[in-house]
Coordinates of C-alpha atoms in Angstrom, one line a residue:
M1 CA 64.3 92.2 83.4
E2 CA 62.8 95.7 84.3
E3 CA 62.3 94.5 87.8
T4 CA 65.9 93.4 88.1
K5 CA 67.1 96.8 86.8
K6 CA 64.9 98.7 89.3
C7 CA 66.4 96.6 92.1
L8 CA 69.9 97.4 91.0
L9 CA 69.2 101.1 90.9
D10 CA 67.5 101.2 94.3
D11 CA 70.0 98.9 96.1
A12 CA 72.3 100.6 98.6
F13 CA 75.3 98.7 97.2
T14 CA 75.4 98.3 93.4
S15 CA 78.6 97.7 91.6
A16 CA 79.2 99.5 88.3
M17 CA 79.8 96.2 86.6
A18 CA 76.4 94.9 87.7
L19 CA 74.8 98.0 86.2
T20 CA 76.7 97.5 82.9
N21 CA 75.8 93.8 82.9
S22 CA 72.2 94.5 83.5
G23 CA 72.1 96.6 80.3
V24 CA 71.0 99.9 81.9
P25 CA 70.4 102.4 79.0
Q26 CA 71.5 105.4 80.9
V27 CA 73.5 106.4 84.0
P28 CA 71.5 106.3 87.2
D29 CA 71.0 109.7 88.8
R30 CA 73.4 109.1 91.7
Y31 CA 76.3 108.8 89.1
V32 CA 75.4 112.0 87.3
L33 CA 77.9 114.8 87.9
P34 CA 76.9 118.5 88.0
P35 CA 77.5 120.0 84.5
S36 CA 80.6 121.9 85.7
Q37 CA 82.3 118.7 86.8
R38 CA 81.6 116.5 83.8
P39 CA 84.4 115.5 81.4
A40 CA 84.4 117.4 78.1
I41 CA 84.6 114.2 76.0
G42 CA 85.5 115.1 72.4
S43 CA 86.1 118.8 73.2
S44 CA 89.3 120.3 72.0
T45 CA 89.0 123.3 74.3
S46 CA 89.1 121.5 77.7
I47 CA 91.4 118.6 76.8
R48 CA 94.9 119.6 75.6
D49 CA 96.1 116.7 73.5
D50 CA 99.0 118.7 71.9
T51 CA 101.1 118.4 75.1
T52 CA 104.0 115.9 74.9
L53 CA 104.0 113.9 78.2
P54 CA 107.4 112.6 79.4
V55 CA 108.4 109.0 78.6
I56 CA 111.6 108.0 80.3
D57 CA 113.8 105.0 79.5
L58 CA 114.7 103.6 82.9
S59 CA 117.5 101.4 81.4
L60 CA 119.6 104.6 81.4
L61 CA 119.7 104.6 85.2
H62 CA 121.9 101.5 85.0
Q63 CA 124.4 103.1 82.6
P64 CA 126.9 105.3 84.5
L65 CA 127.5 107.7 81.5
L66 CA 123.8 108.0 80.8
R67 CA 122.4 108.1 84.3
P68 CA 122.8 111.9 84.7
R69 CA 120.6 112.3 81.6
A70 CA 117.8 110.1 83.1
I71 CA 118.1 111.9 86.4
H72 CA 117.7 115.3 84.6
E73 CA 114.6 113.9 82.7
I74 CA 113.1 112.8 85.9
N75 CA 113.8 116.2 87.5
M76 CA 112.1 118.0 84.7
A77 CA 109.1 115.6 84.6
C78 CA 108.6 115.9 88.4
K79 CA 108.7 119.8 88.3
D80 CA 106.6 120.2 85.2
F81 CA 104.0 117.4 85.6
G82 CA 104.5 115.4 88.8
F83 CA 104.1 112.5 86.4
F84 CA 106.0 110.5 83.8
Q85 CA 105.7 107.1 82.0
V86 CA 108.6 104.6 82.1
I87 CA 109.8 102.1 79.6
N88 CA 112.5 99.4 79.9
H89 CA 111.6 99.3 83.6
G90 CA 112.5 95.7 84.1
I91 CA 109.1 94.1 84.8
P92 CA 108.5 91.5 82.1
L93 CA 105.5 92.0 79.8
S94 CA 104.3 88.5 80.8
V95 CA 104.1 89.5 84.4
V96 CA 102.0 92.6 83.5
K97 CA 99.7 90.6 81.3
D98 CA 99.2 87.8 83.9
A99 CA 98.2 90.4 86.5
L100 CA 95.6 92.0 84.1
D101 CA 94.3 88.5 83.3
A102 CA 93.9 87.7 87.1
A103 CA 92.1 91.0 87.6
T104 CA 89.7 90.3 84.7
Q105 CA 88.9 86.9 86.2
F106 CA 88.3 88.5 89.7
F107 CA 85.9 91.1 88.5
D108 CA 84.0 88.5 86.4
L109 CA 83.2 86.5 89.5
P110 CA 79.6 86.4 90.7
V111 CA 78.7 89.6 92.7
E112 CA 77.7 87.4 95.7
E113 CA 81.3 86.2 96.0
K114 CA 82.9 89.6 95.7
M115 CA 80.4 91.0 98.3
L116 CA 82.1 88.8 101.0
M117 CA 84.9 91.3 100.9
V118 CA 82.9 94.5 100.9
S119 CA 83.9 97.1 103.5
S120 CA 83.6 100.9 103.9
N121 CA 86.4 100.8 106.5
V122 CA 89.4 102.5 104.9
H123 CA 91.7 100.7 107.5
Q124 CA 90.6 97.3 106.3
P125 CA 93.7 95.4 104.8
V126 CA 91.5 93.8 102.1
R127 CA 88.3 95.3 100.8
Y128 CA 86.1 95.2 97.8
G129 CA 84.0 98.2 96.9
T130 CA 82.5 100.5 94.3
S131 CA 82.8 104.2 93.6
I132 CA 85.1 105.6 96.3
N133 CA 83.1 104.8 99.4
H134 CA 79.6 103.7 98.5
S135 CA 78.2 104.4 102.0
T136 CA 79.2 108.0 102.1
D137 CA 79.7 109.2 98.5
K138 CA 77.3 112.0 97.6
V139 CA 77.9 111.3 93.9
H140 CA 79.0 107.8 92.8
Y141 CA 81.7 107.0 90.4
W142 CA 81.7 104.3 87.6
R143 CA 84.3 102.1 89.2
D144 CA 84.6 98.8 91.1
F145 CA 87.8 98.0 93.0
I146 CA 89.6 95.6 95.3
K147 CA 92.3 97.0 97.5
H148 CA 94.8 95.0 99.5
Y149 CA 98.0 95.5 101.4
S150 CA 100.9 94.0 99.5
H151 CA 104.2 94.5 101.4
P152 CA 105.6 92.5 103.0
L153 CA 103.8 90.1 100.7
S154 CA 104.1 87.1 103.1
K155 CA 102.2 89.1 105.8
W156 CA 99.2 89.9 103.6
I157 CA 98.8 87.4 100.7
D158 CA 96.8 84.9 102.7
M159 CA 94.1 87.5 103.1
W160 CA 93.8 88.1 99.4
P161 CA 91.1 86.6 97.3
S162 CA 91.4 82.8 96.9
N163 CA 89.3 83.0 93.7
P164 CA 90.3 83.0 90.9
P165 CA 92.9 80.4 91.9
C166 CA 95.6 82.2 89.9
Y167 CA 95.0 85.6 91.7
K168 CA 97.5 85.3 94.5
D169 CA 100.3 84.0 92.3
K170 CA 99.9 86.4 89.4
V171 CA 99.1 89.5 91.3
G172 CA 101.7 88.7 93.9
K173 CA 104.5 88.5 91.3
Y174 CA 103.4 91.9 89.9
A175 CA 103.3 93.4 93.5
E176 CA 106.8 92.2 94.3
A177 CA 108.1 93.6 91.0
T178 CA 106.6 97.0 91.5
H179 CA 108.0 97.1 95.0
L180 CA 111.5 96.7 93.6
L181 CA 110.8 99.3 90.9
H182 CA 109.6 101.8 93.6
K183 CA 113.0 101.5 95.2
Q184 CA 114.8 102.4 92.0
L185 CA 112.4 105.3 91.3
I186 CA 112.5 106.8 94.7
E187 CA 116.3 106.7 94.7
A188 CA 116.4 108.5 91.3
I189 CA 113.9 111.1 92.5
S190 CA 115.9 111.7 95.7
E191 CA 119.0 112.2 93.5
S192 CA 117.2 114.5 91.2
L193 CA 116.4 116.8 94.2
G194 CA 120.1 117.0 95.1
L195 CA 119.6 114.8 98.2
E196 CA 121.5 111.7 99.1
K197 CA 120.4 108.9 96.8
K198 CA 119.2 106.8 99.8
Y199 CA 117.4 109.7 101.6
L200 CA 113.8 109.1 100.3
Q201 CA 114.3 105.3 100.2
E202 CA 115.3 105.3 103.9
Q203 CA 112.2 107.3 104.7
T204 CA 109.9 104.8 102.9
E205 CA 111.9 101.6 103.5
E206 CA 109.5 100.2 106.2
G207 CA 106.4 101.8 104.6
S208 CA 103.3 100.2 103.1
Q209 CA 102.3 99.1 99.6
V210 CA 98.6 99.1 98.8
M211 CA 97.5 97.6 95.5
A212 CA 94.3 99.2 94.2
V213 CA 93.0 97.0 91.4
N214 CA 90.3 99.0 89.5
C215 CA 87.7 98.0 87.0
Y216 CA 85.9 100.7 84.9
P217 CA 83.2 98.9 83.0
T218 CA 81.7 100.2 79.8
C219 CA 79.3 103.1 80.5
P220 CA 76.2 104.1 78.5
E221 CA 76.8 107.8 79.1
P222 CA 80.5 108.5 79.7
E223 CA 80.0 112.2 79.2
V224 CA 78.0 112.7 82.4
T225 CA 80.1 110.7 84.9
L226 CA 83.7 109.8 85.8
G227 CA 85.5 106.7 86.9
M228 CA 87.4 108.7 89.5
P229 CA 87.1 112.4 90.5
P230 CA 90.0 114.8 90.4
H231 CA 92.4 114.0 93.3
S232 CA 96.0 113.5 94.1
D233 CA 97.4 110.4 95.7
F234 CA 98.5 110.6 99.3
G235 CA 101.6 108.4 99.3
S236 CA 105.1 108.8 98.0
L237 CA 104.7 107.3 94.5
T238 CA 101.9 105.5 92.6
I239 CA 103.0 103.1 89.9
L240 CA 100.1 102.6 87.6
L241 CA 99.4 99.9 85.0
Q242 CA 96.5 100.6 82.7
S243 CA 94.9 98.3 80.1
S244 CA 93.8 101.2 77.9
E245 CA 93.5 105.0 77.8
G246 CA 91.3 106.8 80.4
L247 CA 93.7 108.5 82.8
Q248 CA 93.9 112.3 82.6
I249 CA 96.2 114.6 84.5
M250 CA 95.9 118.4 85.2
N251 CA 98.7 120.6 84.0
S252 CA 99.9 123.9 85.4
N253 CA 97.3 125.8 83.4
K254 CA 94.5 123.6 84.8
N255 CA 93.9 121.9 81.5
W256 CA 93.2 118.2 81.4
I257 CA 95.6 116.1 79.4
S258 CA 94.8 112.5 78.3
V259 CA 97.6 110.1 79.1
P260 CA 98.2 107.9 76.0
Y261 CA 98.3 104.1 76.4
I262 CA 101.7 102.6 75.7
E263 CA 101.9 98.8 75.8
G264 CA 104.3 97.6 78.4
A265 CA 104.9 101.1 79.9
L266 CA 104.1 102.0 83.5
I267 CA 102.9 105.4 84.8
V268 CA 104.6 107.1 87.7
Q269 CA 102.6 109.6 89.7
L270 CA 104.1 111.7 92.5
G271 CA 102.1 111.6 95.7
D272 CA 101.5 114.2 98.4
Q273 CA 104.4 112.7 100.6
V274 CA 107.0 113.6 97.9
E275 CA 105.5 117.1 97.5
V276 CA 105.9 117.6 101.3
M277 CA 109.4 116.0 101.5
S278 CA 110.6 118.1 98.6
N279 CA 109.1 121.2 100.3
G280 CA 107.0 121.9 97.2
I281 CA 109.8 121.7 94.6
Y282 CA 107.9 118.8 93.2
K283 CA 104.1 118.7 93.1
S284 CA 101.7 115.7 93.5
V285 CA 99.8 115.4 90.3
I286 CA 96.0 116.0 90.2
H287 CA 94.4 113.3 88.0
R288 CA 91.0 111.8 87.2
V289 CA 89.7 108.8 85.2
T290 CA 87.2 109.0 82.4
V291 CA 85.1 106.0 81.3
N292 CA 84.2 104.7 77.9
K293 CA 81.1 103.5 76.1
D294 CA 82.8 100.7 74.2
V295 CA 85.9 99.7 76.2
K296 CA 86.2 98.3 79.7
R297 CA 89.4 99.5 81.4
L298 CA 91.4 97.8 84.1
S299 CA 94.2 99.4 86.1
F300 CA 96.6 98.5 88.9
A301 CA 97.6 101.4 91.1
S302 CA 100.5 100.3 93.3
L303 CA 100.4 102.9 96.1
H304 CA 103.6 103.3 98.1
S305 CA 103.6 105.2 101.4
L306 CA 105.7 105.9 104.5
P307 CA 105.0 103.8 107.6
L308 CA 101.5 104.4 109.2
H309 CA 102.7 106.5 112.2
K310 CA 106.0 107.9 110.8
K311 CA 105.9 111.7 110.8
I312 CA 106.6 113.3 107.4
S313 CA 108.1 116.8 106.9
P314 CA 110.2 118.6 104.4
A315 CA 113.8 117.3 104.1
P316 CA 116.1 119.5 106.3
E317 CA 118.7 119.7 103.5
L318 CA 116.2 121.6 101.3
L319 CA 115.6 124.3 104.0
D320 CA 117.6 127.4 104.8
G321 CA 117.0 131.0 105.7
N322 CA 115.3 131.7 102.4
N323 CA 113.4 128.4 102.2
T324 CA 111.5 127.6 105.3
A325 CA 109.2 124.6 105.7
A326 CA 106.1 125.2 103.6
Y327 CA 104.1 122.2 105.1
G328 CA 103.3 121.0 108.6
E329 CA 104.3 117.6 109.9
F330 CA 101.9 114.6 109.5
S331 CA 101.6 110.9 109.1
F332 CA 99.8 108.3 106.9
N333 CA 97.5 107.6 109.8
D334 CA 96.6 111.3 110.0
F335 CA 95.6 111.1 106.4
L336 CA 93.4 108.0 106.9
D337 CA 91.7 109.7 109.9
Y338 CA 91.1 112.8 107.7
I339 CA 89.4 110.9 104.8
S340 CA 87.3 109.0 107.3
S341 CA 85.7 112.2 108.6
N342 CA 86.1 114.7 105.8
D343 CA 85.1 115.2 102.2
F344 CA 88.5 115.0 100.7
L345 CA 87.1 115.9 97.3
Q346 CA 86.2 119.3 98.6
E347 CA 89.6 120.0 100.2
R348 CA 92.8 117.9 99.6
F349 CA 94.5 116.7 102.7
I350 CA 97.8 118.3 101.6
D351 CA 96.1 121.7 101.3
T352 CA 95.3 121.5 105.0
L353 CA 99.1 121.2 105.7
K354 CA 100.3 124.2 103.8
K355 CA 101.7 127.0 106.0
S356 CA 100.8 130.6 105.4
S357 CA 103.5 132.6 103.6
S358 CA 102.8 135.7 105.6

């Protein structure tokens, strides 16, 4: 047993789940964060639990008299947090639970089978991995994942895992449902900015959908590590399904707020592309993931983005003599090239695009 543990700790690729299953009594050194970056678990000074985070009833969007109320709520949530939860979103609870069940079965597969899909190439359409990029991470994070392109589904699904046998069907149904939900949300966000309802949807219509399926196993020392470091998502929107609490977002005062778990609800996070297209009216949300000593957490992050080579810039309708473009033009491919050759945890890609106000 001790020899097995030593092998796990020394191996160049070791999944977080393998460490948990081996019974390691403490977090290996490569997962230990500097004290200033560790989560203040149980501290009332660093985590502001008294903030009410927005929960929006999406059924209001389909009621002409109540739609303006929902649009206003979305506008306020995007300005104040870059984040909101949605209920009555139209995705059946059975589809949500089936997707989580398929993910559980996948991560429970023998490590040798999952290793067949390992890749550190961020352009790979299907890849299994641990941390963020195990081959380049200076500090590792307590997370295993599988990422795969998901739209159009018919183009990519044959590349997805064939085991467990239910994976393609159950996760495919969830991916299609979130793609439709993204269309509704991006229309509402466009409307909330005062743009034509179809403006942002037309920008993203031919774009990509990447499904990041994450597993955060139980951790012997959750106070010294994280499941994911502070970051913002690059795309337009991320629609997140979580099996339990663990996500934290940073508010305007740079305090961390724990996002409560609401059964059946989905989390909507604004990405960098919406921040740029809104010319900074809306902000992409900085968030991180904590881990737990007693509870394994699963999540589905449905990451929606503009087409790979399509150039993104602030909407012309939001610019005038007093409001000039605050960001430079860029594409999704530019972002992938950036994270392949830069430490995006030290400087966010979007920060490299900001123009000087002088």
